[in-house]
Amino acid sequence: GQQVMQIPQYQHVQEGEDFTTYCNSSTTLSNIQWYKQRPGGHPVFLIQLVKSGEVKKQKRLTFQFGEAKKNSSLHITATQTTDVGTYFCAGPYNAGNMLTFGGGTRLMVKP
Amino acid sequence: DAGITQSPRHKVTETGTPVTLRCHQTENHRYMYWYRQDPGHGLRLIHYSYGVKDTDKGEVSDGYSVSRSKTEDFLLTLESATSSQTSVYFCAISGGQEMTPLHFGNGTRLTVT
């Protein structure tokens, strides 16, 4: 079955430093989604990428979808304590009816 | 946030007992999902539904069953709970095909002793 891998599993950064998490799929994806889960909370949808090589920005967050549509990344510039949480990527399979999540990257920010 | 309510929010039960978790939505969305979240495993799909009485298995469906008799309700049942089913369970809904984004409920923390 399809696998979605994320690295790193954990990341500690000093406030103000940049952060990147990487997502790799074993198969080509029609699209990829990113979610954020705050500690004790539920996953919240951030963005969806569809096109090969697509880059989207949300304030300090930059999302990229690889040319081969098998990998993606999320980059946060100048992290803040409000960025703390676990970031998940997810890709569809089974004709789009199911979403497979990566294991997530837990971001911790030291003030 | 989308109108999704999970109940109960917390439950402690003994091994071998049946447990039912409920997900209720007010969005009239077609697709509903049950995920479990465990440290080191991320979110794993248990079962999903694509309409009333239409359900299918996810990647970790053993030991679980589901029912959807109304659009708004999706029930997850553990027929005979085991300690390996201790987890946080999330319900999610989606409005369309080809993976329109999921909206998650607040989760149910289940402990099986």
PDB file of C-alpha atoms in Angstrom:
ATOM      1  CA  GLY A   1       0.000   0.000   0.000  1.00  0.00           C
ATOM      2  CA  GLN A   2       0.911   3.619  -0.222  1.00  0.00           C
ATOM      3  CA  GLN A   3       3.327   4.952   2.345  1.00  0.00           C
ATOM      4  CA  VAL A   4       3.943   8.521   3.321  1.00  0.00           C
ATOM      5  CA  MET A   5       7.097   9.228   5.288  1.00  0.00           C
ATOM      6  CA  GLN A   6       7.990  12.423   7.119  1.00  0.00           C
ATOM      7  CA  ILE A   7      11.281  13.623   8.504  1.00  0.00           C
ATOM      8  CA  PRO A   8      12.379  14.659  10.977  1.00  0.00           C
ATOM      9  CA  GLN A   9      10.155  13.138  13.635  1.00  0.00           C
ATOM     10  CA  TYR A  10      11.046  15.898  16.126  1.00  0.00           C
ATOM     11  CA  GLN A  11      12.653  19.303  15.811  1.00  0.00           C
ATOM     12  CA  HIS A  12      13.706  21.715  18.559  1.00  0.00           C
ATOM     13  CA  VAL A  13      14.452  25.251  17.402  1.00  0.00           C
ATOM     14  CA  GLN A  14      15.192  28.561  19.050  1.00  0.00           C
ATOM     15  CA  GLU A  15      12.529  31.164  18.460  1.00  0.00           C
ATOM     16  CA  GLY A  16      13.432  33.061  15.322  1.00  0.00           C
ATOM     17  CA  GLU A  17      15.149  30.141  13.631  1.00  0.00           C
ATOM     18  CA  ASP A  18      13.783  28.541  10.491  1.00  0.00           C
ATOM     19  CA  PHE A  19      12.194  25.087  10.343  1.00  0.00           C
ATOM     20  CA  THR A  20      11.588  22.599   7.542  1.00  0.00           C
ATOM     21  CA  THR A  21       9.761  19.286   7.441  1.00  0.00           C
ATOM     22  CA  TYR A  22       9.923  16.902   4.488  1.00  0.00           C
ATOM     23  CA  CYS A  23       7.348  14.477   3.194  1.00  0.00           C
ATOM     24  CA  ASN A  24       7.964  11.593   0.789  1.00  0.00           C
ATOM     25  CA  SER A  25       5.457   9.263  -0.822  1.00  0.00           C
ATOM     26  CA  SER A  26       6.112   5.810  -2.233  1.00  0.00           C
ATOM     27  CA  THR A  27       3.757   6.599  -5.109  1.00  0.00           C
ATOM     28  CA  THR A  28       2.897   9.611  -7.243  1.00  0.00           C
ATOM     29  CA  LEU A  29       0.209  11.740  -5.629  1.00  0.00           C
ATOM     30  CA  SER A  30      -2.633  13.595  -7.272  1.00  0.00           C
ATOM     31  CA  ASN A  31      -2.402  16.152  -4.487  1.00  0.00           C
ATOM     32  CA  ILE A  32      -0.915  16.579  -1.050  1.00  0.00           C
ATOM     33  CA  GLN A  33      -2.405  18.196   2.030  1.00  0.00           C
ATOM     34  CA  TRP A  34      -0.807  19.641   5.143  1.00  0.00           C
ATOM     35  CA  TYR A  35      -2.320  19.746   8.615  1.00  0.00           C
ATOM     36  CA  LYS A  36      -1.250  21.217  11.943  1.00  0.00           C
ATOM     37  CA  GLN A  37      -2.115  19.773  15.326  1.00  0.00           C
ATOM     38  CA  ARG A  38      -1.517  21.884  18.419  1.00  0.00           C
ATOM     39  CA  PRO A  39      -0.665  20.004  21.642  1.00  0.00           C
ATOM     40  CA  GLY A  40      -3.849  18.470  23.013  1.00  0.00           C
ATOM     41  CA  GLY A  41      -5.823  19.502  19.941  1.00  0.00           C
ATOM     42  CA  HIS A  42      -7.061  18.027  16.716  1.00  0.00           C
ATOM     43  CA  PRO A  43      -5.504  18.244  13.231  1.00  0.00           C
ATOM     44  CA  VAL A  44      -6.441  21.378  11.329  1.00  0.00           C
ATOM     45  CA  PHE A  45      -6.162  21.681   7.566  1.00  0.00           C
ATOM     46  CA  LEU A  46      -3.535  24.169   6.374  1.00  0.00           C
ATOM     47  CA  ILE A  47      -3.242  23.829   2.603  1.00  0.00           C
ATOM     48  CA  GLN A  48      -3.545  21.575  -0.422  1.00  0.00           C
ATOM     49  CA  LEU A  49      -1.063  21.393  -3.309  1.00  0.00           C
ATOM     50  CA  VAL A  50      -2.108  19.960  -6.648  1.00  0.00           C
ATOM     51  CA  LYS A  51       0.294  20.950  -9.420  1.00  0.00           C
ATOM     52  CA  SER A  52       3.764  19.608 -10.064  1.00  0.00           C
ATOM     53  CA  GLY A  53       6.345  22.048  -8.697  1.00  0.00           C
ATOM     54  CA  GLU A  54       3.683  24.146  -7.000  1.00  0.00           C
ATOM     55  CA  VAL A  55       4.744  26.607  -4.308  1.00  0.00           C
ATOM     56  CA  LYS A  56       2.274  28.277  -1.973  1.00  0.00           C
ATOM     57  CA  LYS A  57       2.835  30.714   0.853  1.00  0.00           C
ATOM     58  CA  GLN A  58       0.850  31.516   3.960  1.00  0.00           C
ATOM     59  CA  LYS A  59       2.596  34.358   5.793  1.00  0.00           C
ATOM     60  CA  ARG A  60       5.776  32.750   7.173  1.00  0.00           C
ATOM     61  CA  LEU A  61       4.892  29.244   5.884  1.00  0.00           C
ATOM     62  CA  THR A  62       6.040  28.068   2.441  1.00  0.00           C
ATOM     63  CA  PHE A  63       4.738  24.823   0.989  1.00  0.00           C
ATOM     64  CA  GLN A  64       6.265  23.048  -2.008  1.00  0.00           C
ATOM     65  CA  PHE A  65       5.142  20.095  -4.100  1.00  0.00           C
ATOM     66  CA  GLY A  66       7.881  18.250  -5.943  1.00  0.00           C
ATOM     67  CA  GLU A  67       8.168  18.071  -9.699  1.00  0.00           C
ATOM     68  CA  ALA A  68       7.513  14.319  -9.642  1.00  0.00           C
ATOM     69  CA  LYS A  69       4.595  14.801  -7.233  1.00  0.00           C
ATOM     70  CA  LYS A  70       6.115  12.311  -4.792  1.00  0.00           C
ATOM     71  CA  ASN A  71       7.536  14.706  -2.231  1.00  0.00           C
ATOM     72  CA  SER A  72       6.644  17.907  -0.474  1.00  0.00           C
ATOM     73  CA  SER A  73       8.043  20.256   2.112  1.00  0.00           C
ATOM     74  CA  LEU A  74       6.869  22.838   4.609  1.00  0.00           C
ATOM     75  CA  HIS A  75       9.235  25.637   5.560  1.00  0.00           C
ATOM     76  CA  ILE A  76       8.581  28.088   8.385  1.00  0.00           C
ATOM     77  CA  THR A  77      10.636  31.265   8.439  1.00  0.00           C
ATOM     78  CA  ALA A  78      11.521  32.839  11.788  1.00  0.00           C
ATOM     79  CA  THR A  79       9.577  30.474  14.012  1.00  0.00           C
ATOM     80  CA  GLN A  80       7.404  31.795  16.815  1.00  0.00           C
ATOM     81  CA  THR A  81       6.081  30.029  19.901  1.00  0.00           C
ATOM     82  CA  THR A  82       2.669  29.947  18.234  1.00  0.00           C
ATOM     83  CA  ASP A  83       4.122  27.576  15.617  1.00  0.00           C
ATOM     84  CA  VAL A  84       4.486  24.818  18.211  1.00  0.00           C
ATOM     85  CA  GLY A  85       2.668  21.635  17.254  1.00  0.00           C
ATOM     86  CA  THR A  86       2.842  18.605  15.004  1.00  0.00           C
ATOM     87  CA  TYR A  87       2.751  19.071  11.250  1.00  0.00           C
ATOM     88  CA  PHE A  88       1.361  16.277   9.093  1.00  0.00           C
ATOM     89  CA  CYS A  89       1.376  15.758   5.374  1.00  0.00           C
ATOM     90  CA  ALA A  90      -1.250  13.515   3.807  1.00  0.00           C
ATOM     91  CA  GLY A  91      -1.881  12.039   0.384  1.00  0.00           C
ATOM     92  CA  PRO A  92      -4.921  10.358  -1.164  1.00  0.00           C
ATOM     93  CA  TYR A  93      -5.144   6.737  -2.261  1.00  0.00           C
ATOM     94  CA  ASN A  94      -7.799   4.197  -3.175  1.00  0.00           C
ATOM     95  CA  ALA A  95      -9.277   6.391  -5.902  1.00  0.00           C
ATOM     96  CA  GLY A  96      -9.123   9.385  -3.612  1.00  0.00           C
ATOM     97  CA  ASN A  97     -11.467   8.007  -0.975  1.00  0.00           C
ATOM     98  CA  MET A  98      -8.819   7.646   1.705  1.00  0.00           C
ATOM     99  CA  LEU A  99      -6.099   9.919   3.012  1.00  0.00           C
ATOM    100  CA  THR A 100      -2.797   8.465   4.218  1.00  0.00           C
ATOM    101  CA  PHE A 101      -0.986  10.580   6.784  1.00  0.00           C
ATOM    102  CA  GLY A 102       2.712  10.806   7.361  1.00  0.00           C
ATOM    103  CA  GLY A 103       3.958  10.205  10.883  1.00  0.00           C
ATOM    104  CA  GLY A 104       4.207  13.931  11.529  1.00  0.00           C
ATOM    105  CA  THR A 105       6.975  16.275  12.627  1.00  0.00           C
ATOM    106  CA  ARG A 106       6.682  17.649  16.108  1.00  0.00           C
ATOM    107  CA  LEU A 107       8.018  21.194  16.323  1.00  0.00           C
ATOM    108  CA  MET A 108       9.110  22.614  19.648  1.00  0.00           C
ATOM    109  CA  VAL A 109      10.152  26.275  19.887  1.00  0.00           C
ATOM    110  CA  LYS A 110      12.288  27.615  22.707  1.00  0.00           C
ATOM    111  CA  PRO A 111      11.548  31.259  23.550  1.00  0.00           C
TER     112      PRO A 111
ATOM    113  CA  ASP B   1     -14.666  24.873  13.048  1.00  0.00           C
ATOM    114  CA  ALA B   2     -16.930  22.447  11.239  1.00  0.00           C
ATOM    115  CA  GLY B   3     -19.853  21.125  13.261  1.00  0.00           C
ATOM    116  CA  ILE B   4     -18.446  17.829  14.470  1.00  0.00           C
ATOM    117  CA  THR B   5     -19.102  16.418  17.905  1.00  0.00           C
ATOM    118  CA  GLN B   6     -17.461  13.320  19.292  1.00  0.00           C
ATOM    119  CA  SER B   7     -18.735  11.530  22.358  1.00  0.00           C
ATOM    120  CA  PRO B   8     -17.601  10.629  24.863  1.00  0.00           C
ATOM    121  CA  ARG B   9     -14.489  12.800  25.104  1.00  0.00           C
ATOM    122  CA  HIS B  10     -12.843  10.404  27.534  1.00  0.00           C
ATOM    123  CA  LYS B  11     -13.544   6.784  28.401  1.00  0.00           C
ATOM    124  CA  VAL B  12     -11.883   4.158  30.531  1.00  0.00           C
ATOM    125  CA  THR B  13     -13.028   0.600  30.020  1.00  0.00           C
ATOM    126  CA  GLU B  14     -11.916  -2.908  30.843  1.00  0.00           C
ATOM    127  CA  THR B  15     -10.496  -5.476  28.470  1.00  0.00           C
ATOM    128  CA  GLY B  16     -13.204  -7.554  26.852  1.00  0.00           C
ATOM    129  CA  THR B  17     -16.005  -5.020  27.146  1.00  0.00           C
ATOM    130  CA  PRO B  18     -17.782  -3.519  24.121  1.00  0.00           C
ATOM    131  CA  VAL B  19     -17.327   0.175  23.464  1.00  0.00           C
ATOM    132  CA  THR B  20     -19.097   2.504  21.037  1.00  0.00           C
ATOM    133  CA  LEU B  21     -17.824   5.921  20.071  1.00  0.00           C
ATOM    134  CA  ARG B  22     -20.098   8.393  18.363  1.00  0.00           C
ATOM    135  CA  CYS B  23     -19.429  11.057  15.783  1.00  0.00           C
ATOM    136  CA  HIS B  24     -22.149  13.547  14.959  1.00  0.00           C
ATOM    137  CA  GLN B  25     -21.947  16.184  12.226  1.00  0.00           C
ATOM    138  CA  THR B  26     -24.194  19.081  11.327  1.00  0.00           C
ATOM    139  CA  GLU B  27     -22.554  19.839   7.958  1.00  0.00           C
ATOM    140  CA  ASN B  28     -24.478  17.280   5.871  1.00  0.00           C
ATOM    141  CA  HIS B  29     -21.147  16.004   4.494  1.00  0.00           C
ATOM    142  CA  ARG B  30     -21.118  12.736   2.587  1.00  0.00           C
ATOM    143  CA  TYR B  31     -17.795  11.339   3.775  1.00  0.00           C
ATOM    144  CA  MET B  32     -16.997  10.448   7.366  1.00  0.00           C
ATOM    145  CA  TYR B  33     -13.844   8.820   8.734  1.00  0.00           C
ATOM    146  CA  TRP B  34     -12.512   7.259  11.905  1.00  0.00           C
ATOM    147  CA  TYR B  35      -8.784   7.584  12.625  1.00  0.00           C
ATOM    148  CA  ARG B  36      -6.713   6.522  15.571  1.00  0.00           C
ATOM    149  CA  GLN B  37      -3.635   8.391  16.720  1.00  0.00           C
ATOM    150  CA  ASP B  38      -0.781   6.723  18.579  1.00  0.00           C
ATOM    151  CA  PRO B  39       2.710   8.006  19.358  1.00  0.00           C
ATOM    152  CA  GLY B  40       5.084   7.170  16.537  1.00  0.00           C
ATOM    153  CA  HIS B  41       2.289   6.147  14.156  1.00  0.00           C
ATOM    154  CA  GLY B  42       0.635   9.398  13.252  1.00  0.00           C
ATOM    155  CA  LEU B  43      -2.984   9.096  12.146  1.00  0.00           C
ATOM    156  CA  ARG B  44      -4.181   5.756  10.817  1.00  0.00           C
ATOM    157  CA  LEU B  45      -7.515   5.201   9.109  1.00  0.00           C
ATOM    158  CA  ILE B  46      -9.790   2.606  10.722  1.00  0.00           C
ATOM    159  CA  HIS B  47     -12.973   2.792   8.634  1.00  0.00           C
ATOM    160  CA  TYR B  48     -14.719   5.332   6.505  1.00  0.00           C
ATOM    161  CA  SER B  49     -18.168   5.960   5.087  1.00  0.00           C
ATOM    162  CA  TYR B  50     -19.162   7.438   1.740  1.00  0.00           C
ATOM    163  CA  GLY B  51     -22.876   7.555   2.429  1.00  0.00           C
ATOM    164  CA  VAL B  52     -25.670   6.148   4.555  1.00  0.00           C
ATOM    165  CA  LYS B  53     -25.047   2.430   5.042  1.00  0.00           C
ATOM    166  CA  ASP B  54     -21.979   2.643   2.766  1.00  0.00           C
ATOM    167  CA  THR B  55     -18.759   1.911   4.612  1.00  0.00           C
ATOM    168  CA  ASP B  56     -15.339   0.493   3.850  1.00  0.00           C
ATOM    169  CA  LYS B  57     -12.240  -0.614   5.701  1.00  0.00           C
ATOM    170  CA  GLY B  58      -9.157   1.448   6.279  1.00  0.00           C
ATOM    171  CA  GLU B  59      -5.631   0.296   7.042  1.00  0.00           C
ATOM    172  CA  VAL B  60      -6.212  -0.783  10.680  1.00  0.00           C
ATOM    173  CA  SER B  61      -9.783  -2.104  10.700  1.00  0.00           C
ATOM    174  CA  ASP B  62      -9.285  -5.383  12.606  1.00  0.00           C
ATOM    175  CA  GLY B  63     -11.235  -5.381  15.875  1.00  0.00           C
ATOM    176  CA  TYR B  64     -13.461  -2.478  14.826  1.00  0.00           C
ATOM    177  CA  SER B  65     -16.842  -2.157  13.163  1.00  0.00           C
ATOM    178  CA  VAL B  66     -18.798   0.899  12.065  1.00  0.00           C
ATOM    179  CA  SER B  67     -22.338   1.865  11.229  1.00  0.00           C
ATOM    180  CA  ARG B  68     -23.922   4.815   9.526  1.00  0.00           C
ATOM    181  CA  SER B  69     -27.703   4.772   9.616  1.00  0.00           C
ATOM    182  CA  LYS B  70     -28.071   8.531   9.154  1.00  0.00           C
ATOM    183  CA  THR B  71     -26.005  11.106   7.294  1.00  0.00           C
ATOM    184  CA  GLU B  72     -25.110  12.899  10.496  1.00  0.00           C
ATOM    185  CA  ASP B  73     -24.005   9.960  12.660  1.00  0.00           C
ATOM    186  CA  PHE B  74     -21.055   7.580  12.296  1.00  0.00           C
ATOM    187  CA  LEU B  75     -20.516   5.047  15.062  1.00  0.00           C
ATOM    188  CA  LEU B  76     -17.314   3.162  15.811  1.00  0.00           C
ATOM    189  CA  THR B  77     -17.644  -0.036  17.840  1.00  0.00           C
ATOM    190  CA  LEU B  78     -14.991  -2.081  19.544  1.00  0.00           C
ATOM    191  CA  GLU B  79     -16.741  -5.416  20.022  1.00  0.00           C
ATOM    192  CA  SER B  80     -14.319  -6.609  22.691  1.00  0.00           C
ATOM    193  CA  ALA B  81     -11.833  -3.952  23.696  1.00  0.00           C
ATOM    194  CA  THR B  82      -8.154  -4.843  24.048  1.00  0.00           C
ATOM    195  CA  SER B  83      -5.281  -2.886  25.584  1.00  0.00           C
ATOM    196  CA  SER B  84      -3.814  -2.353  22.097  1.00  0.00           C
ATOM    197  CA  GLN B  85      -6.899  -0.268  21.305  1.00  0.00           C
ATOM    198  CA  THR B  86      -5.947   2.312  23.901  1.00  0.00           C
ATOM    199  CA  SER B  87      -5.599   5.396  21.733  1.00  0.00           C
ATOM    200  CA  VAL B  88      -7.003   8.764  20.785  1.00  0.00           C
ATOM    201  CA  TYR B  89      -9.769   8.384  18.208  1.00  0.00           C
ATOM    202  CA  PHE B  90     -10.595  11.164  15.779  1.00  0.00           C
ATOM    203  CA  CYS B  91     -13.626  11.451  13.584  1.00  0.00           C
ATOM    204  CA  ALA B  92     -13.292  13.497  10.400  1.00  0.00           C
ATOM    205  CA  ILE B  93     -15.678  14.657   7.701  1.00  0.00           C
ATOM    206  CA  SER B  94     -15.261  15.689   4.099  1.00  0.00           C
ATOM    207  CA  GLY B  95     -17.684  17.214   1.686  1.00  0.00           C
ATOM    208  CA  GLY B  96     -16.559  15.855  -1.642  1.00  0.00           C
ATOM    209  CA  GLN B  97     -14.594  13.377  -3.659  1.00  0.00           C
ATOM    210  CA  GLU B  98     -10.899  13.327  -4.473  1.00  0.00           C
ATOM    211  CA  MET B  99      -9.983  14.237  -0.969  1.00  0.00           C
ATOM    212  CA  THR B 100     -11.360  17.633  -0.289  1.00  0.00           C
ATOM    213  CA  PRO B 101      -9.835  18.629   3.058  1.00  0.00           C
ATOM    214  CA  LEU B 102     -10.794  16.811   6.214  1.00  0.00           C
ATOM    215  CA  HIS B 103     -12.324  18.547   9.210  1.00  0.00           C
ATOM    216  CA  PHE B 104     -11.638  16.747  12.460  1.00  0.00           C
ATOM    217  CA  GLY B 105     -13.578  16.434  15.678  1.00  0.00           C
ATOM    218  CA  ASN B 106     -11.958  17.050  19.061  1.00  0.00           C
ATOM    219  CA  GLY B 107     -11.173  13.396  19.615  1.00  0.00           C
ATOM    220  CA  THR B 108     -12.013  10.681  22.141  1.00  0.00           C
ATOM    221  CA  ARG B 109      -9.321   9.448  24.482  1.00  0.00           C
ATOM    222  CA  LEU B 110      -9.964   5.757  25.157  1.00  0.00           C
ATOM    223  CA  THR B 111      -8.086   3.784  27.783  1.00  0.00           C
ATOM    224  CA  VAL B 112      -8.517   0.017  27.957  1.00  0.00           C
ATOM    225  CA  THR B 113      -7.284  -1.446  31.244  1.00  0.00           C
TER     226      THR B 113
END
